[in-house]
Amino acid sequence: MELDALDRALLRAIQADARRSNRDLASAVGVAPSTSLERLRTLRRRGVIRGFTAEVDLAALGRPVQALVAVRIRPPSRKILEEFREWVRALPGIVGLFVTTGDHDFLLHLAVPGTDHLYAFVIDRLTERKEVADVHTSIVYEHLETQIIDPAVTSESKPSRRRNER
């Protein structure tokens, strides 16, 4: 999906502050409000913008301890993996869930009130499940997120290199 310079500018602006008015967005990118509004609607319709969310402070919600938990499932059948995935998604404290390749099948990002809760989650919930073959837990010291994500550069939009011809 090709995005032009205006699409990219609007995406950067809306990611920086999704609460900005359309008039402010239009002014920031140098177009009329009607143009900005139509482009944003098109980006939503095409699925480029999936929604708008509030960023919350996990510590303020009583969940100051974050951890990444890598989980290996055995046997790794589609049915077992999908059932485990849905079970994890419903658990309180799950911030993110990644289905991965490599040594582990899942990487869970969770936020809990304390290390005792993390220990109970891993020992009492995860390892009690018969399909869980292995668990590796890492406590997160700091979680920094990229605020603005630009579209990937496609081969058509990359500048071409010129060879020195002699």
PDB file of C-alpha atoms in Angstrom, residues 17-155:
ATOM      1  CA  ASP A  17      -1.089  13.502  19.412  1.00  0.00           C
ATOM      2  CA  ALA A  18      -4.261  11.656  18.428  1.00  0.00           C
ATOM      3  CA  ARG A  19      -6.402  14.218  20.259  1.00  0.00           C
ATOM      4  CA  ARG A  20      -5.471  17.093  17.952  1.00  0.00           C
ATOM      5  CA  SER A  21      -8.366  18.657  16.116  1.00  0.00           C
ATOM      6  CA  ASN A  22      -8.609  18.166  12.383  1.00  0.00           C
ATOM      7  CA  ARG A  23      -8.046  21.911  11.950  1.00  0.00           C
ATOM      8  CA  ASP A  24      -4.741  21.659  13.897  1.00  0.00           C
ATOM      9  CA  LEU A  25      -3.657  18.599  11.909  1.00  0.00           C
ATOM     10  CA  ALA A  26      -4.428  20.320   8.622  1.00  0.00           C
ATOM     11  CA  SER A  27      -2.485  23.396   9.684  1.00  0.00           C
ATOM     12  CA  ALA A  28       0.478  21.287  10.827  1.00  0.00           C
ATOM     13  CA  VAL A  29       0.781  19.535   7.460  1.00  0.00           C
ATOM     14  CA  GLY A  30      -0.154  22.540   5.322  1.00  0.00           C
ATOM     15  CA  VAL A  31      -3.463  21.480   3.766  1.00  0.00           C
ATOM     16  CA  ALA A  32      -7.112  22.489   4.023  1.00  0.00           C
ATOM     17  CA  PRO A  33      -9.127  20.876   6.850  1.00  0.00           C
ATOM     18  CA  SER A  34     -11.367  19.162   4.277  1.00  0.00           C
ATOM     19  CA  THR A  35      -8.308  17.554   2.648  1.00  0.00           C
ATOM     20  CA  SER A  36      -6.970  16.405   6.006  1.00  0.00           C
ATOM     21  CA  LEU A  37     -10.332  14.959   7.028  1.00  0.00           C
ATOM     22  CA  GLU A  38     -10.770  13.058   3.758  1.00  0.00           C
ATOM     23  CA  ARG A  39      -7.229  11.652   3.901  1.00  0.00           C
ATOM     24  CA  LEU A  40      -7.700  10.502   7.512  1.00  0.00           C
ATOM     25  CA  ARG A  41     -11.001   8.846   6.590  1.00  0.00           C
ATOM     26  CA  THR A  42      -9.292   7.085   3.693  1.00  0.00           C
ATOM     27  CA  LEU A  43      -6.450   5.906   5.950  1.00  0.00           C
ATOM     28  CA  ARG A  44      -9.031   4.491   8.388  1.00  0.00           C
ATOM     29  CA  ARG A  45     -11.029   2.844   5.600  1.00  0.00           C
ATOM     30  CA  ARG A  46      -7.851   1.242   4.186  1.00  0.00           C
ATOM     31  CA  GLY A  47      -6.937  -0.075   7.650  1.00  0.00           C
ATOM     32  CA  VAL A  48      -3.765   2.004   7.997  1.00  0.00           C
ATOM     33  CA  ILE A  49      -5.261   3.713  11.060  1.00  0.00           C
ATOM     34  CA  ARG A  50      -6.974   1.016  13.107  1.00  0.00           C
ATOM     35  CA  GLY A  51      -8.159   3.155  15.991  1.00  0.00           C
ATOM     36  CA  PHE A  52      -7.220   5.581  18.725  1.00  0.00           C
ATOM     37  CA  THR A  53      -6.280   4.533  22.248  1.00  0.00           C
ATOM     38  CA  ALA A  54      -5.289   6.103  25.548  1.00  0.00           C
ATOM     39  CA  GLU A  55      -1.791   5.422  26.839  1.00  0.00           C
ATOM     40  CA  VAL A  56      -1.983   4.520  30.522  1.00  0.00           C
ATOM     41  CA  ASP A  57       0.646   4.464  33.258  1.00  0.00           C
ATOM     42  CA  LEU A  58       0.839   0.847  34.427  1.00  0.00           C
ATOM     43  CA  ALA A  59       2.303   1.847  37.809  1.00  0.00           C
ATOM     44  CA  ALA A  60      -0.622   4.233  38.374  1.00  0.00           C
ATOM     45  CA  LEU A  61      -2.928   1.259  37.739  1.00  0.00           C
ATOM     46  CA  GLY A  62      -1.193  -0.699  40.499  1.00  0.00           C
ATOM     47  CA  ARG A  63       0.934  -2.766  38.097  1.00  0.00           C
ATOM     48  CA  PRO A  64       4.477  -1.362  38.395  1.00  0.00           C
ATOM     49  CA  VAL A  65       6.330  -4.624  37.668  1.00  0.00           C
ATOM     50  CA  GLN A  66       6.542  -5.648  34.023  1.00  0.00           C
ATOM     51  CA  ALA A  67       7.961  -8.912  32.743  1.00  0.00           C
ATOM     52  CA  LEU A  68       8.508 -10.783  29.512  1.00  0.00           C
ATOM     53  CA  VAL A  69       7.745 -14.485  29.779  1.00  0.00           C
ATOM     54  CA  ALA A  70       8.825 -16.815  26.976  1.00  0.00           C
ATOM     55  CA  VAL A  71       6.748 -20.007  26.822  1.00  0.00           C
ATOM     56  CA  ARG A  72       7.357 -23.219  24.887  1.00  0.00           C
ATOM     57  CA  ILE A  73       4.329 -25.438  24.210  1.00  0.00           C
ATOM     58  CA  ARG A  74       4.409 -29.206  23.657  1.00  0.00           C
ATOM     59  CA  PRO A  75       3.056 -30.763  21.545  1.00  0.00           C
ATOM     60  CA  PRO A  76       2.938 -27.754  19.233  1.00  0.00           C
ATOM     61  CA  SER A  77      -0.304 -28.511  17.393  1.00  0.00           C
ATOM     62  CA  ARG A  78      -2.466 -25.729  15.951  1.00  0.00           C
ATOM     63  CA  LYS A  79      -5.342 -26.577  18.300  1.00  0.00           C
ATOM     64  CA  ILE A  80      -3.172 -26.512  21.420  1.00  0.00           C
ATOM     65  CA  LEU A  81      -1.392 -23.304  20.398  1.00  0.00           C
ATOM     66  CA  GLU A  82      -4.673 -21.526  19.620  1.00  0.00           C
ATOM     67  CA  GLU A  83      -6.298 -22.666  22.880  1.00  0.00           C
ATOM     68  CA  PHE A  84      -3.270 -21.505  24.881  1.00  0.00           C
ATOM     69  CA  ARG A  85      -3.228 -18.172  23.030  1.00  0.00           C
ATOM     70  CA  GLU A  86      -6.894 -17.498  23.851  1.00  0.00           C
ATOM     71  CA  TRP A  87      -6.414 -18.555  27.495  1.00  0.00           C
ATOM     72  CA  VAL A  88      -3.492 -16.127  27.885  1.00  0.00           C
ATOM     73  CA  ARG A  89      -5.331 -13.243  26.185  1.00  0.00           C
ATOM     74  CA  ALA A  90      -8.104 -13.484  28.797  1.00  0.00           C
ATOM     75  CA  LEU A  91      -5.753 -13.299  31.795  1.00  0.00           C
ATOM     76  CA  PRO A  92      -5.575 -10.100  33.842  1.00  0.00           C
ATOM     77  CA  GLY A  93      -2.278  -8.255  33.569  1.00  0.00           C
ATOM     78  CA  ILE A  94      -1.455  -9.303  30.019  1.00  0.00           C
ATOM     79  CA  VAL A  95      -0.198  -6.205  28.195  1.00  0.00           C
ATOM     80  CA  GLY A  96       0.823  -7.962  24.995  1.00  0.00           C
ATOM     81  CA  LEU A  97       1.116 -11.413  23.505  1.00  0.00           C
ATOM     82  CA  PHE A  98       3.444 -12.388  20.683  1.00  0.00           C
ATOM     83  CA  VAL A  99       3.302 -15.684  18.790  1.00  0.00           C
ATOM     84  CA  THR A 100       6.916 -16.419  17.861  1.00  0.00           C
ATOM     85  CA  THR A 101       9.297 -18.796  16.145  1.00  0.00           C
ATOM     86  CA  GLY A 102      12.494 -20.168  17.597  1.00  0.00           C
ATOM     87  CA  ASP A 103      13.004 -21.741  21.002  1.00  0.00           C
ATOM     88  CA  HIS A 104       9.665 -20.505  22.342  1.00  0.00           C
ATOM     89  CA  ASP A 105       6.169 -20.335  20.910  1.00  0.00           C
ATOM     90  CA  PHE A 106       4.903 -17.304  22.834  1.00  0.00           C
ATOM     91  CA  LEU A 107       6.287 -14.179  24.430  1.00  0.00           C
ATOM     92  CA  LEU A 108       3.984 -12.707  27.058  1.00  0.00           C
ATOM     93  CA  HIS A 109       4.317  -9.100  28.210  1.00  0.00           C
ATOM     94  CA  LEU A 110       2.622  -8.691  31.550  1.00  0.00           C
ATOM     95  CA  ALA A 111       2.267  -6.072  34.257  1.00  0.00           C
ATOM     96  CA  VAL A 112       1.699  -7.137  37.862  1.00  0.00           C
ATOM     97  CA  PRO A 113       1.553  -5.490  41.301  1.00  0.00           C
ATOM     98  CA  GLY A 114       4.817  -7.075  42.482  1.00  0.00           C
ATOM     99  CA  THR A 115       7.352  -9.857  42.052  1.00  0.00           C
ATOM    100  CA  ASP A 116       5.318 -12.135  44.314  1.00  0.00           C
ATOM    101  CA  HIS A 117       2.431 -11.819  41.841  1.00  0.00           C
ATOM    102  CA  LEU A 118       4.799 -12.553  38.968  1.00  0.00           C
ATOM    103  CA  TYR A 119       6.082 -15.656  40.746  1.00  0.00           C
ATOM    104  CA  ALA A 120       2.512 -16.829  41.426  1.00  0.00           C
ATOM    105  CA  PHE A 121       1.552 -16.218  37.794  1.00  0.00           C
ATOM    106  CA  VAL A 122       4.456 -18.281  36.458  1.00  0.00           C
ATOM    107  CA  ILE A 123       4.356 -21.090  39.031  1.00  0.00           C
ATOM    108  CA  ASP A 124       0.649 -21.352  39.814  1.00  0.00           C
ATOM    109  CA  ARG A 125      -0.896 -20.477  36.458  1.00  0.00           C
ATOM    110  CA  LEU A 126       1.548 -21.140  33.618  1.00  0.00           C
ATOM    111  CA  THR A 127       3.471 -24.195  34.765  1.00  0.00           C
ATOM    112  CA  GLU A 128       0.293 -25.894  35.967  1.00  0.00           C
ATOM    113  CA  ARG A 129      -0.872 -26.194  32.378  1.00  0.00           C
ATOM    114  CA  LYS A 130       0.082 -29.548  30.875  1.00  0.00           C
ATOM    115  CA  GLU A 131       1.016 -28.094  27.457  1.00  0.00           C
ATOM    116  CA  VAL A 132       3.608 -25.705  28.943  1.00  0.00           C
ATOM    117  CA  ALA A 133       6.995 -27.376  28.474  1.00  0.00           C
ATOM    118  CA  ASP A 134       9.326 -24.491  29.314  1.00  0.00           C
ATOM    119  CA  VAL A 135       9.167 -20.958  30.716  1.00  0.00           C
ATOM    120  CA  HIS A 136      11.819 -18.200  30.792  1.00  0.00           C
ATOM    121  CA  THR A 137      11.019 -15.020  32.700  1.00  0.00           C
ATOM    122  CA  SER A 138      12.754 -11.644  32.439  1.00  0.00           C
ATOM    123  CA  ILE A 139      11.796  -8.625  34.534  1.00  0.00           C
ATOM    124  CA  VAL A 140      11.627  -5.374  32.569  1.00  0.00           C
ATOM    125  CA  TYR A 141      13.696  -2.548  34.069  1.00  0.00           C
ATOM    126  CA  GLU A 142      12.413   0.074  31.665  1.00  0.00           C
ATOM    127  CA  HIS A 143       9.878   0.012  28.833  1.00  0.00           C
ATOM    128  CA  LEU A 144      10.378   2.648  26.151  1.00  0.00           C
ATOM    129  CA  GLU A 145       8.012   2.744  23.213  1.00  0.00           C
ATOM    130  CA  THR A 146       8.527   4.316  19.831  1.00  0.00           C
ATOM    131  CA  GLN A 147       5.939   7.057  19.627  1.00  0.00           C
ATOM    132  CA  ILE A 148       5.946   7.600  15.876  1.00  0.00           C
ATOM    133  CA  ILE A 149       6.344   4.785  13.365  1.00  0.00           C
ATOM    134  CA  ASP A 150       6.943   5.749   9.740  1.00  0.00           C
ATOM    135  CA  PRO A 151       5.912   3.481   6.866  1.00  0.00           C
ATOM    136  CA  ALA A 152       8.591   1.181   5.488  1.00  0.00           C
ATOM    137  CA  VAL A 153      10.331   2.359   2.369  1.00  0.00           C
ATOM    138  CA  THR A 154       9.272   0.279  -0.624  1.00  0.00           C
ATOM    139  CA  SER A 155      11.533  -0.565  -3.532  1.00  0.00           C
TER     140      SER A 155
END
